[in-house]
mmCIF file of C-alpha atoms in Angstrom:
data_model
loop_
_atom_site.group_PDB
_atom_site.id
_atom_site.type_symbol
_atom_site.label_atom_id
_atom_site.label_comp_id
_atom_site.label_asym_id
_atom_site.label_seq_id
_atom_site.Cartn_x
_atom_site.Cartn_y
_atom_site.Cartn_z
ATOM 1 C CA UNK A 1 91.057 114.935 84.077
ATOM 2 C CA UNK A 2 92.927 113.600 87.227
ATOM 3 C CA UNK A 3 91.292 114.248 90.755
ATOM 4 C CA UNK A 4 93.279 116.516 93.153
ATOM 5 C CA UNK A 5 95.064 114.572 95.681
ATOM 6 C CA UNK A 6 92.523 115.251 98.382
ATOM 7 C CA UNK A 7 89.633 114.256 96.095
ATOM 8 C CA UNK A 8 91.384 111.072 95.603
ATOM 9 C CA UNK A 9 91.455 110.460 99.430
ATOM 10 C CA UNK A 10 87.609 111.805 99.733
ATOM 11 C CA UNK A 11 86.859 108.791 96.972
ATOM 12 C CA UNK A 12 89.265 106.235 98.888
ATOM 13 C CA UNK A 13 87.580 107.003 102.309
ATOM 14 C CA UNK A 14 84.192 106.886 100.790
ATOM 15 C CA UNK A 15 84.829 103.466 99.237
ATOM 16 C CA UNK A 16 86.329 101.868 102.297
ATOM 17 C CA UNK A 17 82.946 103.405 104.402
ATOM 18 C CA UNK A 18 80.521 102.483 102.015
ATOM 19 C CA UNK A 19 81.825 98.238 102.217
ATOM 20 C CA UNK A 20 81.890 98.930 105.481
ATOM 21 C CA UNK A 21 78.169 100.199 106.014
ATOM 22 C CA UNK A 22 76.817 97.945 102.911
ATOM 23 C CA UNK A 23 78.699 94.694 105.239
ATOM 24 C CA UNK A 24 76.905 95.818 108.436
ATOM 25 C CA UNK A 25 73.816 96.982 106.881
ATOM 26 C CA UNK A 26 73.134 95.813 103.475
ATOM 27 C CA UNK A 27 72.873 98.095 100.514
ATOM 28 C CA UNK A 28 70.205 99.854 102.167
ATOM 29 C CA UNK A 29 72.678 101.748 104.264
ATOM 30 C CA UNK A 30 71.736 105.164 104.179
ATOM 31 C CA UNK A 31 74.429 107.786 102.569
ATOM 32 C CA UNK A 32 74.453 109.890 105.976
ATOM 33 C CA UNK A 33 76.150 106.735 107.568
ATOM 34 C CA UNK A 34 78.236 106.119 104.990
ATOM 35 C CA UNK A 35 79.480 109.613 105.289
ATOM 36 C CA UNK A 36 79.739 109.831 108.707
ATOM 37 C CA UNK A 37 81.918 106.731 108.626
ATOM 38 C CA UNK A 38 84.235 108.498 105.935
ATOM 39 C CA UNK A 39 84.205 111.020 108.670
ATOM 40 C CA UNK A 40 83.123 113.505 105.184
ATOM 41 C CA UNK A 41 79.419 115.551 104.635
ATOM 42 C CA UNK A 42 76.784 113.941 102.573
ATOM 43 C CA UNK A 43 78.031 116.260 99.756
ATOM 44 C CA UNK A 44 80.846 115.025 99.451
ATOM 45 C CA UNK A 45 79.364 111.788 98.917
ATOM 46 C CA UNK A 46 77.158 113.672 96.177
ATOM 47 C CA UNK A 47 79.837 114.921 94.200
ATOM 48 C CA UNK A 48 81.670 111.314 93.881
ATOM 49 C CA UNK A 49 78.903 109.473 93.671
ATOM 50 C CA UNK A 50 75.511 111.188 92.004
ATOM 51 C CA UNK A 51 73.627 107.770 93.125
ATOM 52 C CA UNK A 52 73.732 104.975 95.264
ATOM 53 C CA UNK A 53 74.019 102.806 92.363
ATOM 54 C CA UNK A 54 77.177 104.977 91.695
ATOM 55 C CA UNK A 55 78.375 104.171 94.445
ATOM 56 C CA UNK A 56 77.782 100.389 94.180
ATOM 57 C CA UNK A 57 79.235 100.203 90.768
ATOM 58 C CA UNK A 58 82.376 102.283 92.122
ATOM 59 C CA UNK A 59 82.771 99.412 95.084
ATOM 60 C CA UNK A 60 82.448 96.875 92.117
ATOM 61 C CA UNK A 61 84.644 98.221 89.589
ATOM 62 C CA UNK A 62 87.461 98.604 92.309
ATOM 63 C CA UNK A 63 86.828 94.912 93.138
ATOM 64 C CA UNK A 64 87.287 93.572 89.406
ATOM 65 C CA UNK A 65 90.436 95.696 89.425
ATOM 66 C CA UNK A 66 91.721 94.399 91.656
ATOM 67 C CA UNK A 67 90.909 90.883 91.202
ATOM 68 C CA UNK A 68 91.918 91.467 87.175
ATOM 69 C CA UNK A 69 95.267 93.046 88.471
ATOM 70 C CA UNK A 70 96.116 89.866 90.991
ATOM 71 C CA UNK A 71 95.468 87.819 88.251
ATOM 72 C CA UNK A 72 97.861 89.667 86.119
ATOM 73 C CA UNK A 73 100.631 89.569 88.147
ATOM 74 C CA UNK A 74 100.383 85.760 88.936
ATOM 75 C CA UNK A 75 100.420 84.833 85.379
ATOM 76 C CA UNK A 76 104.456 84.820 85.712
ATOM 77 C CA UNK A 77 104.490 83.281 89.136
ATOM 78 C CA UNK A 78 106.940 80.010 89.111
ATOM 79 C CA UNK A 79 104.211 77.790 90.425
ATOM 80 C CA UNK A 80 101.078 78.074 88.310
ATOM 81 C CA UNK A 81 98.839 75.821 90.605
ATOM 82 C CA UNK A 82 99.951 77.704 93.535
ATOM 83 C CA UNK A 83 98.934 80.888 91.752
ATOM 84 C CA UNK A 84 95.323 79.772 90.659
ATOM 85 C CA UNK A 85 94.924 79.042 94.646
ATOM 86 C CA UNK A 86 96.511 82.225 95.584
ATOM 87 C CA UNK A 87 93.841 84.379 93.576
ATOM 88 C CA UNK A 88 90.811 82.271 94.904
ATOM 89 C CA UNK A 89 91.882 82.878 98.571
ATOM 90 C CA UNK A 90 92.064 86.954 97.743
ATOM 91 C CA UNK A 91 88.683 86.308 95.894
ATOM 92 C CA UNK A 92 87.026 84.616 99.038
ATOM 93 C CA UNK A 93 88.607 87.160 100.683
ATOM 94 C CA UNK A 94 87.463 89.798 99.488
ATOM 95 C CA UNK A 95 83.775 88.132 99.160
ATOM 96 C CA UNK A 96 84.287 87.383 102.998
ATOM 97 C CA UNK A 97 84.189 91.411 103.264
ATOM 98 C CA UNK A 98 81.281 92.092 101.017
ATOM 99 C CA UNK A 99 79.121 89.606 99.682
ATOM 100 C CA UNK A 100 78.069 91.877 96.735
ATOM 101 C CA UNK A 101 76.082 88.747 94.951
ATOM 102 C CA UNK A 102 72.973 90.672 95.953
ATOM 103 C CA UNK A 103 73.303 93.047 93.053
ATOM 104 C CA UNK A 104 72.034 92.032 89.761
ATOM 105 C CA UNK A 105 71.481 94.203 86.292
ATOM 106 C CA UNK A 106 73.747 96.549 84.605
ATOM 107 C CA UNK A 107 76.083 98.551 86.699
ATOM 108 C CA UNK A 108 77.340 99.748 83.644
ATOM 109 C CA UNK A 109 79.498 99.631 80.603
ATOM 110 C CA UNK A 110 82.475 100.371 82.595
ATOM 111 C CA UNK A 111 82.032 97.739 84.687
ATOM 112 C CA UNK A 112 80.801 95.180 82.118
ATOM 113 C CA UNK A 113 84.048 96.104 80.387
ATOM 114 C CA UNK A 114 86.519 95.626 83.657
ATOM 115 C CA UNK A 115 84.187 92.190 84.167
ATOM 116 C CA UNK A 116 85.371 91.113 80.719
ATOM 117 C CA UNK A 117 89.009 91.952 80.987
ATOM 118 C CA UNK A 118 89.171 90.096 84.469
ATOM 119 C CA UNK A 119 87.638 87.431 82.590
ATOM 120 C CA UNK A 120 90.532 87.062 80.071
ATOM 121 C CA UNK A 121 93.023 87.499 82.701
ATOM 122 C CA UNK A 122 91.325 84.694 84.566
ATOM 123 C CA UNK A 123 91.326 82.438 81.616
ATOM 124 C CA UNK A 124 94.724 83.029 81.163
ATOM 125 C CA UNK A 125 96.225 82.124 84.365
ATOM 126 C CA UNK A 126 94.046 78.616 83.902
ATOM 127 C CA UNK A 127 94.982 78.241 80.632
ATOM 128 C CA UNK A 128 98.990 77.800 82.174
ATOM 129 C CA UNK A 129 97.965 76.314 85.374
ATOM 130 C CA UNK A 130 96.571 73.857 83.100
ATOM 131 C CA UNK A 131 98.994 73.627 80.545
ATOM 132 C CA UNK A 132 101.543 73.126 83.331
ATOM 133 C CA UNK A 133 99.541 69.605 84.530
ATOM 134 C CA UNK A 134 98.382 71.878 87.474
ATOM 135 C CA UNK A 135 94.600 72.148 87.113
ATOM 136 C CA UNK A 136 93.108 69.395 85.300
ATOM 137 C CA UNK A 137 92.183 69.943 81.352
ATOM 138 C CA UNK A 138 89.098 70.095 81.356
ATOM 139 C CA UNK A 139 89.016 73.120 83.933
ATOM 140 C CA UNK A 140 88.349 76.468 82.193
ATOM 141 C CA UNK A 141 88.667 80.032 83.130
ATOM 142 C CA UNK A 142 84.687 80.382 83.369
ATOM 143 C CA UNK A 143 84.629 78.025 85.962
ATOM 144 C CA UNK A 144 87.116 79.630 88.302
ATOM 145 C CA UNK A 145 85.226 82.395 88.236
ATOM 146 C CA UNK A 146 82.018 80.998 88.596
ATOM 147 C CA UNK A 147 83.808 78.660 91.633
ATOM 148 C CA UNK A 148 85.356 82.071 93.175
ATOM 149 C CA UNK A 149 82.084 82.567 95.177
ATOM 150 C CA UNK A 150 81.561 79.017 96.412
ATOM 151 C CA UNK A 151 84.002 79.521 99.626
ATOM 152 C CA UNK A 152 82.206 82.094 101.357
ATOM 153 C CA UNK A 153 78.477 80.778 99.472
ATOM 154 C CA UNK A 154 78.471 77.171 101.601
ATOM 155 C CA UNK A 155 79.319 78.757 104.765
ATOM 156 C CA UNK A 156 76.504 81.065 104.662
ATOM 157 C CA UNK A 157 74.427 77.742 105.562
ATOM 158 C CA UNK A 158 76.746 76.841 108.582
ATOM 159 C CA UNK A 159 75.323 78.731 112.013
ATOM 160 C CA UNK A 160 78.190 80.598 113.938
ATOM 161 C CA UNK A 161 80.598 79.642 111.073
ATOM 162 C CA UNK A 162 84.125 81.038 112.195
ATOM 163 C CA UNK A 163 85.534 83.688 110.368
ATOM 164 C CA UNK A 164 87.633 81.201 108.607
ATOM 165 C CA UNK A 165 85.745 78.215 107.470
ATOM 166 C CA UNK A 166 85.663 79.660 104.201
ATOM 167 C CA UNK A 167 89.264 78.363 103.616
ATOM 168 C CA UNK A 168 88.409 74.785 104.471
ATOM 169 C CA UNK A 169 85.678 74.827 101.477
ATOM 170 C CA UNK A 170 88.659 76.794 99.048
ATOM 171 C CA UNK A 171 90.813 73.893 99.938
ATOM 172 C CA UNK A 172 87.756 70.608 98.820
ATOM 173 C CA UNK A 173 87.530 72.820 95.798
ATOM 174 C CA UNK A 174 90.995 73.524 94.905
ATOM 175 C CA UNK A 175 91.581 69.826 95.493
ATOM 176 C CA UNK A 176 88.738 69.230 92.910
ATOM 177 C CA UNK A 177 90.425 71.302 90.472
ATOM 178 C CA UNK A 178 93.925 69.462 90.338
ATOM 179 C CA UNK A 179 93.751 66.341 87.698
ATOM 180 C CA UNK A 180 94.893 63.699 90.495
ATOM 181 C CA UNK A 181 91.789 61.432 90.612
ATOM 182 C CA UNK A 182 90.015 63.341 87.846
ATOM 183 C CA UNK A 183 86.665 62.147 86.200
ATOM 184 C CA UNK A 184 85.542 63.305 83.019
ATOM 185 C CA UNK A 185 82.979 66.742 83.778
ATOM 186 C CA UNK A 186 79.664 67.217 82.212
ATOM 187 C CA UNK A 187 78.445 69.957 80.054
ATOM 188 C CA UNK A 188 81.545 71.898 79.251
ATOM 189 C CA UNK A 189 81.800 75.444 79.619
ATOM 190 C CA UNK A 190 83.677 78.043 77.874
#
């Protein structure tokens, strides 16, 4: 069943004021201030999202789909380096909004399933980056996503970071992916 077109909205708004609130506040933002940034009632919140952790996995889900579609549509880009790059600047990003590392357990089979698809699509836009002598060989598509965090992670250390730093650590890593200067890595990953 599809959602009206003002439902959709509802959902959209709530989405976008929930990052917001979880950003300024943590996920301890209360649901009244999420709703009140939606400019919506606490209902409406209710009938979207039963639970905070709803809510949470709703944020997370719409991140991996976004991340999985990106990765999709880079796969035929002419430049497969420049592609890998492109997706871990949107990643950082997007982590630059809303650091959701902070959540840990299940948030579901839905998500679990949209993590593994992003996963493959991941893998695949390494596996031709590498393939293509962009990315060195022994790269793999779990450690792009593992590395997609690591921008916006080392920064957290740096006191009144600028907004931007982040892309000065995307660019030492994304030099330490090409092969140029390459030494073997330890304990390969899958």
């Amino acid at each position: 069943m599809s959602l009206r077109a003002d439902a959709v909205r509802n959902r959209e708004l709530l989405l976008a004021a929930a990052v917001e609130e979880f950003a300024r506040q943590g996920v301890d933002a209360p649901i009244s201030a999420i709703a009140r940034r939606a400019g919506l009632g606490k209902g409406t919140v209710f009938r979207h999202f039963p639970t905070k952790d709803d809510l949470v996995a709703a944020i997370v889900l719409d991140r991996v789909t976004r991340l999985t579609a990106l990765a999709g549509d880079l796969l035929g880009a002419a430049d497969a380096g420049a592609a890998v790059l492109e997706f871990l600047r949107y990643a950082a990003r997007q982590r630059q909004q809303l650091d959701l590392s902070f959540l840990s357990g299940d948030l579901g089979p839905e998500v679990a399933d949209a993590q593994e698809h992003m996963a493959r699509a991941i893998a695949a836009l390494v596996d031709r980056a590498r393939a293509e002598g962009a990315l060195r060989h022994d790269i793999t598509g779990t450690d792009v996503m593992l590395l997609m965090c690591v921008p916006n992670d080392v920064v957290k250390h740096v006191p009144d970071a600028p907004p931007d730093l982040w892309e000065r650590y995307l660019a030492i890593l994304f030099d330490g992916l090409r092969p140029e200067g390459a030494h073997p890595l330890p304990h390969a990953v899958t």
